[in-house]
Amino acid sequence: MPEQHLSKAKLILVDQDGVLANFESGFYAAWQAAGHPHPALPLEQRRSFYVRDDYPAALRAEVEAIYTAPGFYRDLPAISGAVEALTTLLEQGHDVRICTSPLTQYRHCVPEKYEWVERHLGAEFVTRMIVSKDKTIVHGDLLVDDNPQIKGPCTPSWQHVIFDQPYNRQVEGTRMNWANWRDVLAL
Amino acid sequence: MPEQHLSKAKLILVDQDGVLANFESGFYAAWQAAGHPHPALPLEQRRSFYVRDDYPAALRAEVEAIYTAPGFYRDLPAISGAVEALTTLLEQGHDVRICTSPLTQYRHCVPEKYEWVERHLGAEFVTRMIVSKDKTIVHGDLLVDDNPQIKGPCTPSWQHVIFDQPYNRQVEGTRMNWANWRDVLAL
C-alpha cells in the first residue's frame, strides 16, 4: 500500500519487549540451550502475558534464571519489521518513544535495554527511552504494548493499541502488528 | 512546626541527583581523590547546572571521567533530610515518584541509580522510578528538580519547584530544600 501520512503528528509510546525485542524467541532458545527436561513452549502455545505463568509453578526459579541472566536482554533479536516501522513513523513526523517496564530484578535488564536500543535503533533513539513500571503516568496519544492489561494509578492520556501476540488474544481491543500497523494507526 | 496534612493527595515527581543523591559532594571528593592539579570547586562556588560547565573546557574529559566511572552514582551519599522527607510525604498519602534523567553515557549511571534508590529508600521505592531524558512527558502535580530549566516537547502537567542549590539561584521560581519543604509544598 502507498505510504500514508497521518493527518496530525502523534506522540506514540512503543513498548520494548514483545513489540520491538523478541523476548519470546530469546526465551525459547535459552530454555532449550539450558537443557531443561521440560520442553520449551512454542510461541503459538503461549497463553499468559508472563512466560513464567505458562510453565509449571515448580519451575519458576528456572524460568526466572533465563531472563535475569546477563546478556539475555542485550542479545534479544529484533521483531521483524519493528525497526523499519519506527524509522518510518519518525520520518512521517510522529514523536516516537520507547516506553518500557523493567524487571524487578533490574541489574542486567535495565542497562541491557539501553544497549539493545542503541544497537538496533541507534544512539539518538536511546534519548527516546522512558523506563517506568507505571505506564499510566506517561503522556502519549497511543501506547503500542503487548501487555493487554496495563494498570496504574493515573488516568492515561493514551489509547492502548495491543501489539498482537498469541498470549494476549483473549483480550478484546484494537490490535496491530508490524505488518498491518499502517492501516490500524491511520484509523 | 506541627505535621501538616495537605488538603489533597498530590502526585509528586522528585528528581534524583542534586535533590536526593548528593552528586556535588561525590564529585568534589572524587575530583580531589583523582589528584588533578586544578582545585575542586566547592559547592558554594558552583554556578552552572552542569558541573562540566564550571571547570575549564580543556578539562572536560577529566570531569566526565569522574561521573562516568563505575561506582560513582552508586556510592553518592544522600542529601541530608531527603530520605526522611520522602518517607513523610508517602505517609501523608502523597504519590511520590523519582523522576530522573540518565547520562547519555548510561552504562554505569542507569543501573547504579536503581541500586542507589534500593539502598537508600528500599526495594518498594525502586518501583516508583521513572528514568527519562524528557520529564515533560511525565504526568504529575509537582516536579521537585534542581535543574532550573526543564525543557521538552510536551506541555507539562506539573508545576516545577526548584530544589535550591547554589548553581540554580540565577533563575526565579518557587524553590525549596529539605528543611523548608513543608512550608513550600503546603502553599
CSV table of C-alpha atoms in Angstrom, one decimal:
chain,number,residue,atom,x,y,z
A,1,MET,CA,0.0,0.0,0.0
A,2,PRO,CA,1.2,3.6,-0.6
A,3,GLU,CA,2.9,5.5,2.2
A,4,GLN,CA,0.2,7.3,4.1
A,5,HIS,CA,0.8,10.5,6.0
A,6,LEU,CA,-1.3,10.8,9.1
A,7,SER,CA,-3.4,13.9,9.4
A,8,LYS,CA,-1.7,15.0,12.6
A,9,ALA,CA,1.6,14.2,14.3
A,10,LYS,CA,1.1,11.9,17.2
A,11,LEU,CA,3.0,11.1,20.3
A,12,ILE,CA,3.4,7.3,20.1
A,13,LEU,CA,4.7,5.2,23.0
A,14,VAL,CA,6.0,1.9,21.9
A,15,ASP,CA,6.8,-0.9,24.4
A,16,GLN,CA,10.1,-2.7,24.0
A,17,ASP,CA,9.9,-6.4,24.9
A,18,GLY,CA,7.4,-8.4,22.9
A,19,VAL,CA,7.0,-5.4,20.5
A,20,LEU,CA,10.5,-4.4,19.4
A,21,ALA,CA,12.7,-7.0,21.0
A,22,ASN,CA,11.8,-10.6,20.5
A,23,PHE,CA,11.6,-11.8,24.1
A,24,GLU,CA,9.8,-14.9,23.1
A,25,SER,CA,12.3,-16.3,20.7
A,26,GLY,CA,15.1,-15.4,23.1
A,27,PHE,CA,13.5,-17.2,25.9
A,28,TYR,CA,12.7,-20.2,23.8
A,29,ALA,CA,16.3,-20.6,22.6
A,30,ALA,CA,17.8,-20.0,26.0
A,31,TRP,CA,15.4,-22.6,27.6
A,32,GLN,CA,16.4,-25.1,25.1
A,33,ALA,CA,20.1,-24.4,25.4
A,34,ALA,CA,19.8,-24.8,29.2
A,35,GLY,CA,18.8,-28.4,28.6
A,36,HIS,CA,15.8,-28.5,30.9
A,37,PRO,CA,13.8,-31.7,30.7
A,38,HIS,CA,10.6,-29.7,30.4
A,39,PRO,CA,10.2,-28.8,26.8
A,40,ALA,CA,10.3,-25.1,25.6
A,41,LEU,CA,6.8,-23.8,24.8
A,42,PRO,CA,6.5,-22.6,21.2
A,43,LEU,CA,5.1,-19.1,20.8
A,44,GLU,CA,1.9,-20.3,19.3
A,45,GLN,CA,1.2,-22.2,22.5
A,46,ARG,CA,1.8,-19.3,24.9
A,47,ARG,CA,-1.3,-18.1,26.6
A,48,SER,CA,-0.2,-15.9,29.6
A,49,PHE,CA,1.4,-12.5,29.3
A,50,TYR,CA,4.1,-13.5,31.8
A,51,VAL,CA,6.1,-16.5,30.5
A,52,ARG,CA,6.5,-17.8,34.0
A,53,ASP,CA,2.8,-18.4,34.2
A,54,ASP,CA,2.9,-20.7,31.2
A,55,TYR,CA,5.4,-23.1,32.8
A,56,PRO,CA,4.8,-25.3,35.9
A,57,ALA,CA,5.0,-23.3,39.1
A,58,ALA,CA,7.7,-25.7,40.3
A,59,LEU,CA,10.0,-24.4,37.5
A,60,ARG,CA,9.6,-20.7,38.4
A,61,ALA,CA,13.2,-20.3,39.6
A,62,GLU,CA,14.5,-21.9,36.4
A,63,VAL,CA,12.3,-19.7,34.2
A,64,GLU,CA,13.4,-16.5,36.0
A,65,ALA,CA,17.0,-17.6,35.8
A,66,ILE,CA,16.7,-17.4,32.0
A,67,TYR,CA,15.7,-13.8,31.7
A,68,THR,CA,17.7,-12.5,34.6
A,69,ALA,CA,20.9,-13.9,33.3
A,70,PRO,CA,23.5,-11.4,32.0
A,71,GLY,CA,23.2,-10.9,28.3
A,72,PHE,CA,19.6,-12.1,27.9
A,73,TYR,CA,18.0,-8.7,27.2
A,74,ARG,CA,21.1,-7.4,25.3
A,75,ASP,CA,21.1,-10.3,22.9
A,76,LEU,CA,17.4,-10.5,22.0
A,77,PRO,CA,16.7,-10.4,18.3
A,78,ALA,CA,14.5,-7.6,16.9
A,79,ILE,CA,11.0,-8.5,15.9
A,80,SER,CA,10.7,-8.5,12.2
A,81,GLY,CA,9.6,-5.1,10.8
A,82,ALA,CA,9.8,-3.2,14.1
A,83,VAL,CA,12.9,-1.2,13.4
A,84,GLU,CA,11.7,-0.3,9.9
A,85,ALA,CA,8.3,0.8,11.3
A,86,LEU,CA,9.8,3.0,14.0
A,87,THR,CA,12.1,4.7,11.4
A,88,THR,CA,9.1,5.3,9.1
A,89,LEU,CA,7.0,6.7,12.0
A,90,LEU,CA,9.7,9.2,12.7
A,91,GLU,CA,10.1,10.1,9.1
A,92,GLN,CA,6.3,10.7,9.0
A,93,GLY,CA,6.8,13.3,11.7
A,94,HIS,CA,5.5,11.4,14.7
A,95,ASP,CA,7.2,11.6,18.1
A,96,VAL,CA,8.0,8.0,18.9
A,97,ARG,CA,9.2,7.0,22.3
A,98,ILE,CA,10.1,3.6,23.8
A,99,CYS,CA,8.1,3.1,27.0
A,100,THR,CA,9.3,0.0,28.8
A,101,SER,CA,8.8,-1.5,32.3
A,102,PRO,CA,11.9,-3.0,33.8
A,103,LEU,CA,12.1,-6.3,35.7
A,104,THR,CA,12.0,-6.0,39.4
A,105,GLN,CA,15.4,-7.8,39.1
A,106,TYR,CA,16.8,-4.7,37.3
A,107,ARG,CA,20.5,-5.3,37.4
A,108,HIS,CA,21.1,-6.7,33.9
A,109,CYS,CA,17.7,-5.9,32.4
A,110,VAL,CA,17.8,-2.1,32.7
A,111,PRO,CA,21.3,-1.4,31.2
A,112,GLU,CA,20.8,-4.1,28.6
A,113,LYS,CA,17.5,-2.5,27.4
A,114,TYR,CA,19.5,0.7,26.7
A,115,GLU,CA,22.2,-1.4,24.9
A,116,TRP,CA,19.6,-3.1,22.8
A,117,VAL,CA,18.0,0.2,21.7
A,118,GLU,CA,21.5,1.7,20.9
A,119,ARG,CA,22.4,-1.4,18.9
A,120,HIS,CA,19.1,-1.8,16.9
A,121,LEU,CA,17.8,1.8,16.7
A,122,GLY,CA,20.9,4.0,17.2
A,123,ALA,CA,22.2,6.3,19.9
A,124,GLU,CA,19.7,9.0,19.2
A,125,PHE,CA,16.8,6.7,19.9
A,126,VAL,CA,18.3,6.0,23.4
A,127,THR,CA,17.2,9.6,24.3
A,128,ARG,CA,13.7,8.5,23.5
A,129,MET,CA,13.5,5.8,26.2
A,130,ILE,CA,11.2,6.0,29.2
A,131,VAL,CA,11.8,3.3,31.7
A,132,SER,CA,9.0,3.0,34.2
A,133,LYS,CA,7.0,0.3,35.9
A,134,ASP,CA,3.9,2.6,35.6
A,135,LYS,CA,3.0,3.5,32.1
A,136,THR,CA,-0.2,5.4,33.1
A,137,ILE,CA,2.0,8.2,34.3
A,138,VAL,CA,3.5,8.7,30.8
A,139,HIS,CA,1.8,11.1,28.4
A,140,GLY,CA,1.0,10.0,24.9
A,141,ASP,CA,-1.6,9.7,22.2
A,142,LEU,CA,-1.0,6.0,21.6
A,143,LEU,CA,0.6,3.2,23.5
A,144,VAL,CA,1.6,0.1,21.5
A,145,ASP,CA,2.0,-2.7,24.0
A,146,ASP,CA,1.7,-6.5,24.0
A,147,ASN,CA,0.6,-6.4,27.7
A,148,PRO,CA,-3.2,-6.5,27.2
A,149,GLN,CA,-4.0,-5.1,30.7
A,150,ILE,CA,-1.9,-2.1,31.6
A,151,LYS,CA,-2.6,-0.9,35.1
A,152,GLY,CA,-1.6,2.1,37.1
A,153,PRO,CA,-3.0,4.8,39.4
A,154,CYS,CA,-3.2,7.6,36.7
A,155,THR,CA,-5.9,8.0,34.1
A,156,PRO,CA,-3.8,7.5,30.9
A,157,SER,CA,-3.9,10.1,28.1
A,158,TRP,CA,-3.0,7.4,25.6
A,159,GLN,CA,-5.2,5.0,23.7
A,160,HIS,CA,-3.8,1.4,24.1
A,161,VAL,CA,-3.2,-0.5,20.9
A,162,ILE,CA,-2.5,-4.1,21.7
A,163,PHE,CA,0.5,-5.5,19.9
A,164,ASP,CA,-0.8,-8.8,18.7
A,165,GLN,CA,0.8,-11.9,20.3
A,166,PRO,CA,-0.6,-15.4,20.9
A,167,TYR,CA,-0.6,-14.7,24.6
A,168,ASN,CA,-2.9,-11.7,24.6
A,169,ARG,CA,-5.6,-12.8,22.2
A,170,GLN,CA,-8.1,-13.4,25.0
A,171,VAL,CA,-8.5,-9.6,25.4
A,172,GLU,CA,-10.6,-7.5,23.1
A,173,GLY,CA,-9.2,-4.3,21.8
A,174,THR,CA,-7.6,-2.5,18.9
A,175,ARG,CA,-4.6,-4.6,17.9
A,176,MET,CA,-1.8,-4.4,15.4
A,177,ASN,CA,1.5,-5.9,14.3
A,178,TRP,CA,4.4,-4.7,12.2
A,179,ALA,CA,2.7,-5.9,9.0
A,180,ASN,CA,-0.6,-4.0,9.4
A,181,TRP,CA,0.3,-1.1,11.6
A,182,ARG,CA,-0.2,1.5,8.8
A,183,ASP,CA,-3.9,0.5,8.5
A,184,VAL,CA,-4.5,0.3,12.2
A,185,LEU,CA,-2.7,3.6,13.3
A,186,ALA,CA,-4.2,5.5,10.4
A,187,LEU,CA,-7.7,5.0,11.7
B,1,MET,CA,6.3,23.0,63.2
B,2,PRO,CA,3.5,20.6,63.6
B,3,GLU,CA,2.9,17.9,60.9
B,4,GLN,CA,0.6,19.4,58.3
B,5,HIS,CA,-1.6,17.3,56.1
B,6,LEU,CA,-2.1,18.7,52.7
B,7,SER,CA,-5.7,19.2,51.6
B,8,LYS,CA,-5.4,16.8,48.7
B,9,ALA,CA,-3.1,14.0,47.8
B,10,LYS,CA,-0.7,15.0,45.2
B,11,LEU,CA,1.4,13.2,42.6
B,12,ILE,CA,4.9,14.5,43.3
B,13,LEU,CA,7.9,13.8,41.0
B,14,VAL,CA,11.2,14.1,42.7
B,15,ASP,CA,14.5,14.3,40.8
B,16,GLN,CA,17.3,12.1,42.0
B,17,ASP,CA,20.7,13.7,41.6
B,18,GLY,CA,21.2,17.0,43.3
B,19,VAL,CA,17.9,16.5,45.2
B,20,LEU,CA,18.1,13.1,46.8
B,21,ALA,CA,21.6,11.9,45.9
B,22,ASN,CA,24.5,14.3,46.7
B,23,PHE,CA,26.1,14.5,43.3
B,24,GLU,CA,28.1,17.6,44.3
B,25,SER,CA,29.8,16.1,47.3
B,26,GLY,CA,30.5,12.9,45.4
B,27,PHE,CA,32.1,14.8,42.5
B,28,TYR,CA,34.1,17.1,44.8
B,29,ALA,CA,35.5,14.1,46.7
B,30,ALA,CA,36.3,12.1,43.6
B,31,TRP,CA,37.9,15.1,41.9
B,32,GLN,CA,40.2,15.6,44.9
B,33,ALA,CA,41.0,11.9,45.1
B,34,ALA,CA,42.0,11.9,41.5
B,35,GLY,CA,44.8,14.4,42.3
B,36,HIS,CA,44.1,16.8,39.5
B,37,PRO,CA,46.2,20.0,39.7
B,38,HIS,CA,43.0,22.1,39.1
B,39,PRO,CA,41.4,22.5,42.5
B,40,ALA,CA,37.9,21.0,43.2
B,41,LEU,CA,35.3,23.7,43.2
B,42,PRO,CA,33.4,24.0,46.5
B,43,LEU,CA,29.6,23.8,46.2
B,44,GLU,CA,29.1,27.4,47.1
B,45,GLN,CA,31.2,28.4,44.1
B,46,ARG,CA,29.2,26.3,41.6
B,47,ARG,CA,27.3,28.5,39.2
B,48,SER,CA,26.2,26.2,36.3
B,49,PHE,CA,23.8,23.3,36.4
B,50,TYR,CA,26.2,21.0,34.6
B,51,VAL,CA,29.4,20.7,36.7
B,52,ARG,CA,31.4,20.4,33.5
B,53,ASP,CA,30.5,24.0,32.6
B,54,ASP,CA,32.1,25.2,35.8
B,55,TYR,CA,35.5,23.7,35.1
B,56,PRO,CA,37.8,24.8,32.2
B,57,ALA,CA,36.7,23.4,28.9
B,58,ALA,CA,40.2,21.8,28.5
B,59,LEU,CA,39.3,19.5,31.4
B,60,ARG,CA,36.0,18.3,30.1
B,61,ALA,CA,37.3,14.7,29.5
B,62,GLU,CA,38.6,14.6,33.1
B,63,VAL,CA,35.4,15.9,34.5
B,64,GLU,CA,33.3,13.4,32.6
B,65,ALA,CA,35.6,10.6,33.6
B,66,ILE,CA,34.7,11.3,37.3
B,67,TYR,CA,30.9,10.8,36.9
B,68,THR,CA,31.0,8.0,34.3
B,69,ALA,CA,33.3,5.9,36.4
B,70,PRO,CA,31.8,2.6,37.8
B,71,GLY,CA,30.5,3.1,41.3
B,72,PHE,CA,30.2,6.9,41.1
B,73,TYR,CA,26.4,7.1,41.1
B,74,ARG,CA,26.0,4.0,43.3
B,75,ASP,CA,28.2,5.5,46.1
B,76,LEU,CA,26.7,9.0,46.2
B,77,PRO,CA,25.7,10.0,49.8
B,78,ALA,CA,22.1,11.0,50.4
B,79,ILE,CA,21.3,14.7,50.7
B,80,SER,CA,20.5,15.4,54.4
B,81,GLY,CA,16.8,15.2,55.1
B,82,ALA,CA,15.8,13.8,51.7
B,83,VAL,CA,15.0,10.2,52.7
B,84,GLU,CA,13.0,11.4,55.8
B,85,ALA,CA,11.1,13.8,53.6
B,86,LEU,CA,10.1,11.2,51.0
B,87,THR,CA,9.0,8.8,53.7
B,88,THR,CA,6.9,11.5,55.3
B,89,LEU,CA,5.3,12.5,52.0
B,90,LEU,CA,4.3,8.9,51.5
B,91,GLU,CA,2.9,8.7,55.0
B,92,GLN,CA,0.9,11.8,54.3
B,93,GLY,CA,-0.8,10.0,51.4
B,94,HIS,CA,1.0,11.6,48.5
B,95,ASP,CA,2.1,9.6,45.5
B,96,VAL,CA,5.8,10.2,45.3
B,97,ARG,CA,7.9,9.1,42.3
B,98,ILE,CA,11.5,9.5,41.4
B,99,CYS,CA,11.9,11.1,38.0
B,100,THR,CA,15.5,11.1,36.8
B,101,SER,CA,17.3,11.8,33.6
B,102,PRO,CA,20.1,9.4,32.8
B,103,LEU,CA,23.5,10.4,31.4
B,104,THR,CA,24.0,9.9,27.7
B,105,GLN,CA,26.8,7.6,28.9
B,106,TYR,CA,24.2,5.3,30.5
B,107,ARG,CA,26.2,2.2,31.2
B,108,HIS,CA,27.0,2.6,34.9
B,109,CYS,CA,24.7,5.6,35.6
B,110,VAL,CA,21.4,3.8,34.9
B,111,PRO,CA,21.8,0.6,36.9
B,112,GLU,CA,23.5,2.5,39.7
B,113,LYS,CA,20.6,4.9,40.0
B,114,TYR,CA,18.4,1.9,40.7
B,115,GLU,CA,21.0,0.5,43.2
B,116,TRP,CA,21.1,3.9,45.0
B,117,VAL,CA,17.3,4.0,45.4
B,118,GLU,CA,17.2,0.4,46.6
B,119,ARG,CA,19.9,1.1,49.2
B,120,HIS,CA,18.6,4.4,50.5
B,121,LEU,CA,14.9,4.2,50.1
B,122,GLY,CA,14.2,0.4,49.8
B,123,ALA,CA,13.1,-2.0,47.2
B,124,GLU,CA,9.5,-0.8,47.1
B,125,PHE,CA,10.7,2.7,46.1
B,126,VAL,CA,12.5,1.2,43.1
B,127,THR,CA,9.1,0.6,41.5
B,128,ARG,CA,8.5,4.3,41.8
B,129,MET,CA,11.3,5.2,39.5
B,130,ILE,CA,10.8,6.8,36.1
B,131,VAL,CA,14.0,7.1,34.1
B,132,SER,CA,13.6,9.5,31.1
B,133,LYS,CA,15.6,12.3,29.4
B,134,ASP,CA,12.3,14.1,28.9
B,135,LYS,CA,10.4,15.0,32.0
B,136,THR,CA,7.7,17.0,30.2
B,137,ILE,CA,6.2,13.7,29.1
B,138,VAL,CA,5.7,12.5,32.7
B,139,HIS,CA,2.5,13.4,34.4
B,140,GLY,CA,2.5,14.9,37.9
B,141,ASP,CA,1.2,17.8,40.1
B,142,LEU,CA,4.7,18.9,41.2
B,143,LEU,CA,8.2,18.3,40.0
B,144,VAL,CA,11.0,19.0,42.5
B,145,ASP,CA,14.1,19.4,40.5
B,146,ASP,CA,17.4,21.3,40.8
B,147,ASN,CA,17.6,21.8,37.1
B,148,PRO,CA,16.1,25.3,36.8
B,149,GLN,CA,15.2,25.0,33.2
B,150,ILE,CA,13.5,21.8,32.2
B,151,LYS,CA,12.8,21.5,28.6
B,152,GLY,CA,10.9,19.1,26.4
B,153,PRO,CA,8.3,18.9,23.7
B,154,CYS,CA,5.2,18.3,25.8
B,155,THR,CA,3.3,20.8,27.9
B,156,PRO,CA,4.0,19.6,31.4
B,157,SER,CA,1.1,19.0,33.8
B,158,TRP,CA,3.4,19.6,36.8
B,159,GLN,CA,4.4,22.8,38.5
B,160,HIS,CA,8.2,23.0,38.8
B,161,VAL,CA,9.5,23.6,42.3
B,162,ILE,CA,13.2,24.3,42.1
B,163,PHE,CA,15.3,22.4,44.6
B,164,ASP,CA,17.6,25.1,45.9
B,165,GLN,CA,21.2,24.8,45.0
B,166,PRO,CA,23.9,27.4,44.6
B,167,TYR,CA,24.1,26.7,40.9
B,168,ASN,CA,20.5,27.5,40.1
B,169,ARG,CA,19.9,30.7,42.1
B,170,GLN,CA,20.1,32.9,38.9
B,171,VAL,CA,16.6,31.5,38.0
B,172,GLU,CA,13.4,32.9,39.5
B,173,GLY,CA,10.8,30.5,40.7
B,174,THR,CA,9.3,28.6,43.7
B,175,ARG,CA,12.2,27.0,45.5
B,176,MET,CA,12.6,24.6,48.4
B,177,ASN,CA,15.0,22.4,50.2
B,178,TRP,CA,14.6,19.6,52.7
B,179,ALA,CA,14.5,22.0,55.6
B,180,ASN,CA,11.6,24.1,54.4
B,181,TRP,CA,9.7,21.8,52.1
B,182,ARG,CA,6.7,21.5,54.4
B,183,ASP,CA,6.1,25.3,54.1
B,184,VAL,CA,6.7,25.5,50.4
B,185,LEU,CA,4.7,22.4,49.3
B,186,ALA,CA,1.8,23.3,51.6
B,187,LEU,CA,1.2,26.5,49.7
